[in-house]
PDB file of C-alpha atoms in Angstrom:
ATOM      1  CA  MET A   1       0.000   0.000   0.000  1.00  0.00           C
ATOM      2  CA  THR A   2       1.431   3.385  -0.966  1.00  0.00           C
ATOM      3  CA  MET A   3       1.388   6.332   1.407  1.00  0.00           C
ATOM      4  CA  PRO A   4      -0.173   9.687   0.431  1.00  0.00           C
ATOM      5  CA  PHE A   5       2.464  11.574  -1.494  1.00  0.00           C
ATOM      6  CA  GLN A   6       4.099  14.483   0.299  1.00  0.00           C
ATOM      7  CA  ARG A   7       6.373  16.565  -1.866  1.00  0.00           C
ATOM      8  CA  ALA A   8       9.918  16.847  -0.586  1.00  0.00           C
ATOM      9  CA  ARG A   9      10.419  20.533   0.170  1.00  0.00           C
ATOM     10  CA  SER A  10      14.160  20.803   0.736  1.00  0.00           C
ATOM     11  CA  ASP A  11      17.288  19.527  -0.978  1.00  0.00           C
ATOM     12  CA  GLU A  12      17.876  17.289   2.053  1.00  0.00           C
ATOM     13  CA  GLN A  13      14.406  15.786   1.776  1.00  0.00           C
ATOM     14  CA  ARG A  14      14.793  15.198  -1.950  1.00  0.00           C
ATOM     15  CA  ALA A  15      18.189  13.575  -1.415  1.00  0.00           C
ATOM     16  CA  ALA A  16      16.753  11.370   1.329  1.00  0.00           C
ATOM     17  CA  ARG A  17      13.924  10.232  -0.908  1.00  0.00           C
ATOM     18  CA  ARG A  18      16.293   9.452  -3.769  1.00  0.00           C
ATOM     19  CA  GLN A  19      18.462   7.456  -1.387  1.00  0.00           C
ATOM     20  CA  ALA A  20      15.442   5.557  -0.090  1.00  0.00           C
ATOM     21  CA  ILE A  21      14.617   4.545  -3.671  1.00  0.00           C
ATOM     22  CA  LEU A  22      18.213   3.429  -4.282  1.00  0.00           C
ATOM     23  CA  ASP A  23      18.350   1.516  -0.992  1.00  0.00           C
ATOM     24  CA  THR A  24      15.102  -0.260  -1.810  1.00  0.00           C
ATOM     25  CA  ALA A  25      16.329  -1.202  -5.290  1.00  0.00           C
ATOM     26  CA  THR A  26      19.575  -2.480  -3.756  1.00  0.00           C
ATOM     27  CA  ALA A  27      17.610  -4.695  -1.388  1.00  0.00           C
ATOM     28  CA  MET A  28      15.577  -6.043  -4.308  1.00  0.00           C
ATOM     29  CA  LEU A  29      18.763  -6.958  -6.186  1.00  0.00           C
ATOM     30  CA  GLY A  30      19.750  -9.042  -3.193  1.00  0.00           C
ATOM     31  CA  GLU A  31      16.624 -11.129  -3.788  1.00  0.00           C
ATOM     32  CA  MET A  32      16.197 -11.203  -7.555  1.00  0.00           C
ATOM     33  CA  SER A  33      17.984 -10.662 -10.856  1.00  0.00           C
ATOM     34  CA  VAL A  34      18.170  -7.328 -12.654  1.00  0.00           C
ATOM     35  CA  ALA A  35      15.615  -8.584 -15.179  1.00  0.00           C
ATOM     36  CA  GLN A  36      13.095  -9.218 -12.391  1.00  0.00           C
ATOM     37  CA  VAL A  37      13.306  -5.739 -10.860  1.00  0.00           C
ATOM     38  CA  SER A  38      10.214  -3.814 -11.964  1.00  0.00           C
ATOM     39  CA  LEU A  39       9.244  -0.209 -11.416  1.00  0.00           C
ATOM     40  CA  ASN A  40       5.874  -1.341 -10.058  1.00  0.00           C
ATOM     41  CA  GLU A  41       7.460  -3.513  -7.367  1.00  0.00           C
ATOM     42  CA  LEU A  42      10.059  -0.862  -6.548  1.00  0.00           C
ATOM     43  CA  SER A  43       7.278   1.700  -6.100  1.00  0.00           C
ATOM     44  CA  ARG A  44       5.308  -0.646  -3.873  1.00  0.00           C
ATOM     45  CA  ARG A  45       8.287  -1.396  -1.641  1.00  0.00           C
ATOM     46  CA  VAL A  46       9.326   2.228  -1.287  1.00  0.00           C
ATOM     47  CA  CYS A  47       5.702   3.167  -0.510  1.00  0.00           C
ATOM     48  CA  LEU A  48       5.334   5.665  -3.341  1.00  0.00           C
ATOM     49  CA  ALA A  49       3.166   5.699  -6.421  1.00  0.00           C
ATOM     50  CA  LYS A  50       5.089   4.920  -9.610  1.00  0.00           C
ATOM     51  CA  SER A  51       4.536   8.472 -10.853  1.00  0.00           C
ATOM     52  CA  ASN A  52       6.155   9.774  -7.681  1.00  0.00           C
ATOM     53  CA  VAL A  53       9.193   7.513  -8.046  1.00  0.00           C
ATOM     54  CA  LEU A  54       9.545   8.974 -11.532  1.00  0.00           C
ATOM     55  CA  ARG A  55       9.905  12.425  -9.989  1.00  0.00           C
ATOM     56  CA  TYR A  56      13.318  11.304  -8.763  1.00  0.00           C
ATOM     57  CA  PHE A  57      14.445   8.869 -11.463  1.00  0.00           C
ATOM     58  CA  GLU A  58      13.206   9.015 -15.025  1.00  0.00           C
ATOM     59  CA  SER A  59      12.998   5.218 -15.398  1.00  0.00           C
ATOM     60  CA  ARG A  60      13.785   1.872 -13.806  1.00  0.00           C
ATOM     61  CA  GLU A  61      16.935   1.811 -15.919  1.00  0.00           C
ATOM     62  CA  ALA A  62      18.098   5.146 -14.520  1.00  0.00           C
ATOM     63  CA  VAL A  63      17.858   3.718 -11.004  1.00  0.00           C
ATOM     64  CA  LEU A  64      19.834   0.645 -11.993  1.00  0.00           C
ATOM     65  CA  LEU A  65      22.526   2.631 -13.824  1.00  0.00           C
ATOM     66  CA  GLU A  66      23.123   4.637 -10.660  1.00  0.00           C
ATOM     67  CA  LEU A  67      23.368   1.411  -8.678  1.00  0.00           C
ATOM     68  CA  LEU A  68      25.848   0.073 -11.234  1.00  0.00           C
ATOM     69  CA  ASP A  69      28.053   3.098 -10.631  1.00  0.00           C
ATOM     70  CA  VAL A  70      27.775   2.676  -6.853  1.00  0.00           C
ATOM     71  CA  ALA A  71      28.614  -1.042  -7.078  1.00  0.00           C
ATOM     72  CA  SER A  72      31.567  -0.327  -9.377  1.00  0.00           C
ATOM     73  CA  ARG A  73      33.014   2.232  -6.966  1.00  0.00           C
ATOM     74  CA  GLU A  74      32.601  -0.145  -4.026  1.00  0.00           C
ATOM     75  CA  TRP A  75      34.411  -2.856  -5.992  1.00  0.00           C
ATOM     76  CA  LEU A  76      37.281  -0.499  -6.813  1.00  0.00           C
ATOM     77  CA  GLU A  77      37.591   0.527  -3.157  1.00  0.00           C
ATOM     78  CA  HIS A  78      37.837  -3.164  -2.258  1.00  0.00           C
ATOM     79  CA  LEU A  79      40.543  -3.732  -4.858  1.00  0.00           C
ATOM     80  CA  ASP A  80      42.542  -0.769  -3.598  1.00  0.00           C
ATOM     81  CA  CYS A  81      42.679  -2.379  -0.149  1.00  0.00           C
ATOM     82  CA  ALA A  82      42.968  -6.030  -1.204  1.00  0.00           C
ATOM     83  CA  LEU A  83      45.437  -6.082  -4.096  1.00  0.00           C
ATOM     84  CA  PRO A  84      48.623  -5.292  -2.119  1.00  0.00           C
ATOM     85  CA  ALA A  85      48.161  -8.516  -0.133  1.00  0.00           C
ATOM     86  CA  LEU A  86      47.183 -10.579  -3.191  1.00  0.00           C
ATOM     87  CA  VAL A  87      49.803  -9.498  -5.723  1.00  0.00           C
ATOM     88  CA  ASP A  88      53.418  -9.900  -4.589  1.00  0.00           C
ATOM     89  CA  ALA A  89      55.322  -6.870  -5.860  1.00  0.00           C
ATOM     90  CA  ALA A  90      58.564  -8.897  -5.840  1.00  0.00           C
ATOM     91  CA  ALA A  91      57.197 -11.725  -7.988  1.00  0.00           C
ATOM     92  CA  PRO A  92      58.360 -12.114 -11.605  1.00  0.00           C
ATOM     93  CA  LEU A  93      56.189 -10.415 -14.210  1.00  0.00           C
ATOM     94  CA  PRO A  94      54.302 -13.535 -15.436  1.00  0.00           C
ATOM     95  CA  GLY A  95      53.419 -14.529 -11.884  1.00  0.00           C
ATOM     96  CA  ARG A  96      52.294 -11.023 -10.975  1.00  0.00           C
ATOM     97  CA  ALA A  97      50.100 -10.811 -14.058  1.00  0.00           C
ATOM     98  CA  ASP A  98      48.490 -14.165 -13.291  1.00  0.00           C
ATOM     99  CA  ARG A  99      47.899 -13.222  -9.649  1.00  0.00           C
ATOM    100  CA  LEU A 100      46.352  -9.940 -10.705  1.00  0.00           C
ATOM    101  CA  ALA A 101      44.050 -11.751 -13.150  1.00  0.00           C
ATOM    102  CA  ALA A 102      43.028 -14.222 -10.440  1.00  0.00           C
ATOM    103  CA  ALA A 103      42.398 -11.457  -7.902  1.00  0.00           C
ATOM    104  CA  LEU A 104      40.217  -9.517 -10.332  1.00  0.00           C
ATOM    105  CA  ALA A 105      38.183 -12.607 -11.246  1.00  0.00           C
ATOM    106  CA  ALA A 106      37.680 -13.663  -7.625  1.00  0.00           C
ATOM    107  CA  SER A 107      36.648 -10.169  -6.548  1.00  0.00           C
ATOM    108  CA  LEU A 108      34.042 -10.001  -9.312  1.00  0.00           C
ATOM    109  CA  ALA A 109      32.740 -13.480  -8.504  1.00  0.00           C
ATOM    110  CA  ASP A 110      32.128 -12.226  -4.962  1.00  0.00           C
ATOM    111  CA  ARG A 111      29.860  -9.495  -6.396  1.00  0.00           C
ATOM    112  CA  PRO A 112      27.069 -11.191  -8.361  1.00  0.00           C
ATOM    113  CA  VAL A 113      24.874  -8.082  -8.316  1.00  0.00           C
ATOM    114  CA  LEU A 114      27.637  -6.027  -9.937  1.00  0.00           C
ATOM    115  CA  CYS A 115      28.174  -8.746 -12.557  1.00  0.00           C
ATOM    116  CA  ASP A 116      24.443  -8.936 -13.286  1.00  0.00           C
ATOM    117  CA  LEU A 117      24.236  -5.155 -13.687  1.00  0.00           C
ATOM    118  CA  VAL A 118      27.296  -5.119 -15.966  1.00  0.00           C
ATOM    119  CA  SER A 119      25.802  -7.889 -18.115  1.00  0.00           C
ATOM    120  CA  ALA A 120      22.599  -5.845 -18.569  1.00  0.00           C
ATOM    121  CA  GLN A 121      24.262  -2.486 -19.103  1.00  0.00           C
ATOM    122  CA  ALA A 122      24.456  -2.105 -22.878  1.00  0.00           C
ATOM    123  CA  ALA A 123      21.503  -4.241 -23.929  1.00  0.00           C
ATOM    124  CA  VAL A 124      19.006  -3.089 -21.277  1.00  0.00           C
ATOM    125  CA  LEU A 125      20.031  -0.344 -18.886  1.00  0.00           C
ATOM    126  CA  GLU A 126      21.215   2.141 -21.512  1.00  0.00           C
ATOM    127  CA  ARG A 127      18.071   1.730 -23.659  1.00  0.00           C
ATOM    128  CA  ASN A 128      15.454   3.636 -21.656  1.00  0.00           C
ATOM    129  CA  VAL A 129      17.269   6.727 -20.437  1.00  0.00           C
ATOM    130  CA  SER A 130      17.609  10.295 -21.660  1.00  0.00           C
ATOM    131  CA  PRO A 131      20.812  11.612 -23.268  1.00  0.00           C
ATOM    132  CA  GLN A 132      21.492  13.506 -20.022  1.00  0.00           C
ATOM    133  CA  VAL A 133      21.328  10.385 -17.841  1.00  0.00           C
ATOM    134  CA  ALA A 134      23.324   8.423 -20.426  1.00  0.00           C
ATOM    135  CA  ALA A 135      26.062  11.068 -20.449  1.00  0.00           C
ATOM    136  CA  GLU A 136      26.178  11.243 -16.644  1.00  0.00           C
ATOM    137  CA  TYR A 137      26.566   7.474 -16.436  1.00  0.00           C
ATOM    138  CA  LYS A 138      29.294   7.373 -19.100  1.00  0.00           C
ATOM    139  CA  ARG A 139      31.256  10.110 -17.306  1.00  0.00           C
ATOM    140  CA  ALA A 140      31.058   8.095 -14.089  1.00  0.00           C
ATOM    141  CA  ALA A 141      32.088   4.933 -15.933  1.00  0.00           C
ATOM    142  CA  LEU A 142      35.114   6.696 -17.433  1.00  0.00           C
ATOM    143  CA  ALA A 143      36.127   7.886 -13.970  1.00  0.00           C
ATOM    144  CA  ASN A 144      35.850   4.329 -12.659  1.00  0.00           C
ATOM    145  CA  ILE A 145      37.970   2.993 -15.512  1.00  0.00           C
ATOM    146  CA  GLY A 146      40.541   5.629 -14.616  1.00  0.00           C
ATOM    147  CA  VAL A 147      40.684   4.308 -11.047  1.00  0.00           C
ATOM    148  CA  LEU A 148      41.029   0.737 -12.309  1.00  0.00           C
ATOM    149  CA  VAL A 149      43.847   1.777 -14.642  1.00  0.00           C
ATOM    150  CA  ARG A 150      45.710   3.376 -11.734  1.00  0.00           C
ATOM    151  CA  LEU A 151      45.328   0.221  -9.631  1.00  0.00           C
ATOM    152  CA  LEU A 152      46.484  -1.997 -12.484  1.00  0.00           C
ATOM    153  CA  ARG A 153      49.620   0.041 -13.084  1.00  0.00           C
ATOM    154  CA  VAL A 154      50.522   0.116  -9.381  1.00  0.00           C
ATOM    155  CA  HIS A 155      50.765  -3.670  -9.370  1.00  0.00           C
ATOM    156  CA  LEU A 156      51.797  -4.139 -13.001  1.00  0.00           C
ATOM    157  CA  PRO A 157      53.867  -1.077 -13.954  1.00  0.00           C
ATOM    158  CA  GLU A 158      55.132  -2.895 -17.066  1.00  0.00           C
ATOM    159  CA  LEU A 159      51.652  -2.347 -18.516  1.00  0.00           C
ATOM    160  CA  SER A 160      51.607   0.962 -20.374  1.00  0.00           C
ATOM    161  CA  GLU A 161      48.827   3.392 -19.632  1.00  0.00           C
ATOM    162  CA  PRO A 162      47.149   2.889 -23.060  1.00  0.00           C
ATOM    163  CA  ASP A 163      47.275  -0.879 -22.590  1.00  0.00           C
ATOM    164  CA  ALA A 164      45.958  -0.560 -19.043  1.00  0.00           C
ATOM    165  CA  VAL A 165      43.035   1.452 -20.445  1.00  0.00           C
ATOM    166  CA  ARG A 166      42.433  -1.287 -23.029  1.00  0.00           C
ATOM    167  CA  PHE A 167      42.531  -3.970 -20.375  1.00  0.00           C
ATOM    168  CA  GLY A 168      40.339  -1.997 -17.984  1.00  0.00           C
ATOM    169  CA  GLY A 169      37.652  -1.663 -20.640  1.00  0.00           C
ATOM    170  CA  ALA A 170      38.008  -5.327 -21.541  1.00  0.00           C
ATOM    171  CA  VAL A 171      37.526  -6.312 -17.887  1.00  0.00           C
ATOM    172  CA  MET A 172      34.012  -4.898 -17.883  1.00  0.00           C
ATOM    173  CA  LEU A 173      33.090  -6.179 -21.350  1.00  0.00           C
ATOM    174  CA  THR A 174      34.399  -9.653 -20.560  1.00  0.00           C
ATOM    175  CA  THR A 175      32.710  -9.764 -17.169  1.00  0.00           C
ATOM    176  CA  GLY A 176      29.312  -9.006 -18.685  1.00  0.00           C
ATOM    177  CA  ALA A 177      29.679 -11.580 -21.441  1.00  0.00           C
ATOM    178  CA  VAL A 178      31.008 -14.355 -19.206  1.00  0.00           C
ATOM    179  CA  TRP A 179      28.344 -13.712 -16.560  1.00  0.00           C
ATOM    180  CA  THR A 180      25.568 -14.084 -19.137  1.00  0.00           C
ATOM    181  CA  HIS A 181      26.961 -17.395 -20.392  1.00  0.00           C
ATOM    182  CA  THR A 182      27.533 -18.867 -16.928  1.00  0.00           C
ATOM    183  CA  GLN A 183      23.994 -18.343 -15.625  1.00  0.00           C
ATOM    184  CA  PRO A 184      22.111 -21.185 -17.350  1.00  0.00           C
ATOM    185  CA  SER A 185      18.340 -21.321 -17.378  1.00  0.00           C
ATOM    186  CA  ALA A 186      16.386 -24.123 -15.716  1.00  0.00           C
ATOM    187  CA  ALA A 187      15.960 -25.736 -19.135  1.00  0.00           C
ATOM    188  CA  MET A 188      19.716 -25.687 -19.765  1.00  0.00           C
ATOM    189  CA  LEU A 189      20.439 -27.135 -16.337  1.00  0.00           C
ATOM    190  CA  ALA A 190      17.966 -29.931 -17.029  1.00  0.00           C
ATOM    191  CA  ALA A 191      19.621 -30.601 -20.397  1.00  0.00           C
ATOM    192  CA  TYR A 192      23.067 -30.832 -18.774  1.00  0.00           C
ATOM    193  CA  GLU A 193      21.676 -33.204 -16.164  1.00  0.00           C
ATOM    194  CA  ALA A 194      20.016 -35.419 -18.768  1.00  0.00           C
ATOM    195  CA  ASP A 195      23.011 -35.542 -21.114  1.00  0.00           C
ATOM    196  CA  PRO A 196      26.436 -35.442 -19.398  1.00  0.00           C
ATOM    197  CA  SER A 197      28.136 -35.093 -22.788  1.00  0.00           C
ATOM    198  CA  LEU A 198      26.904 -31.493 -22.810  1.00  0.00           C
ATOM    199  CA  ALA A 199      28.888 -30.675 -19.666  1.00  0.00           C
ATOM    200  CA  THR A 200      31.679 -29.116 -21.716  1.00  0.00           C
ATOM    201  CA  MET A 201      29.243 -26.357 -22.667  1.00  0.00           C
ATOM    202  CA  ARG A 202      28.785 -25.340 -19.045  1.00  0.00           C
ATOM    203  CA  PHE A 203      31.391 -22.841 -17.849  1.00  0.00           C
ATOM    204  CA  ASP A 204      32.472 -21.817 -14.367  1.00  0.00           C
ATOM    205  CA  PHE A 205      32.340 -18.033 -14.010  1.00  0.00           C
ATOM    206  CA  THR A 206      35.449 -17.507 -11.897  1.00  0.00           C
ATOM    207  CA  GLU A 207      37.720 -19.871 -13.793  1.00  0.00           C
ATOM    208  CA  THR A 208      36.571 -18.684 -17.212  1.00  0.00           C
ATOM    209  CA  LEU A 209      37.012 -15.043 -16.249  1.00  0.00           C
ATOM    210  CA  ARG A 210      40.435 -15.685 -14.726  1.00  0.00           C
ATOM    211  CA  GLU A 211      41.650 -17.486 -17.842  1.00  0.00           C
ATOM    212  CA  MET A 212      40.406 -14.724 -20.129  1.00  0.00           C
ATOM    213  CA  PHE A 213      42.035 -12.023 -17.989  1.00  0.00           C
ATOM    214  CA  GLU A 214      45.304 -13.974 -18.028  1.00  0.00           C
ATOM    215  CA  VAL A 215      45.235 -14.276 -21.810  1.00  0.00           C
ATOM    216  CA  LEU A 216      44.430 -10.588 -22.286  1.00  0.00           C
ATOM    217  CA  LEU A 217      47.160  -9.436 -19.918  1.00  0.00           C
ATOM    218  CA  THR A 218      49.735 -11.818 -21.383  1.00  0.00           C
ATOM    219  CA  GLY A 219      48.931 -10.691 -24.905  1.00  0.00           C
ATOM    220  CA  LEU A 220      49.215  -7.004 -24.047  1.00  0.00           C
ATOM    221  CA  LEU A 221      52.511  -7.503 -22.222  1.00  0.00           C
ATOM    222  CA  VAL A 222      54.057  -9.651 -24.976  1.00  0.00           C
ATOM    223  CA  ARG A 223      52.987  -7.193 -27.669  1.00  0.00           C
ATOM    224  CA  ALA A 224      54.491  -4.314 -25.689  1.00  0.00           C
ATOM    225  CA  SER A 225      57.821  -6.160 -25.351  1.00  0.00           C
ATOM    226  CA  ARG A 226      58.270  -6.558 -29.088  1.00  0.00           C
TER     227      ARG A 226
END
């Protein structure tokens, strides 16, 4: 049941209402996939009519794009703290690159909501937003890539800045693609169960992502050494 709408009068009230919408959407993503999050259910849970939610966010996708940025920044903050203990600065280059790839893959595997949002970004979340919201999100995404590039080069200084930018972009593209292909439907799971010969078509998210990151990093480093 929605409560009678009371217009937020101050900047603080408007900010609080926006945050309540984001917090509610975050809680929903802890229970369901991005595809299952609807504006109707979000409105019901936040106790506002849908039209009133749209006073603060122009669409469901705008809410989810903001959450994608928040989740990305939280992930980068985690990496900043965790990587020094996971990547031995004294290790030879190949070992450091492999450890960095493994650390990135494991950290993403620990964040299924982030991976789900990334997988939906281009095909869904960017399709129902205004040019203004799209531009704001892309500016935030570029800033996040910049942070990732800095972290990469701290632990792998042999990687040039242009190559670190290439790898940083590839991290997000690869994560979205691998996530999509490692979340089989009930029908696919039943098919794998019925025919074990199909098991080779089922991929583990963490291992697949780690291997792809290793290959990308190795290729960039070998090309740079030529």
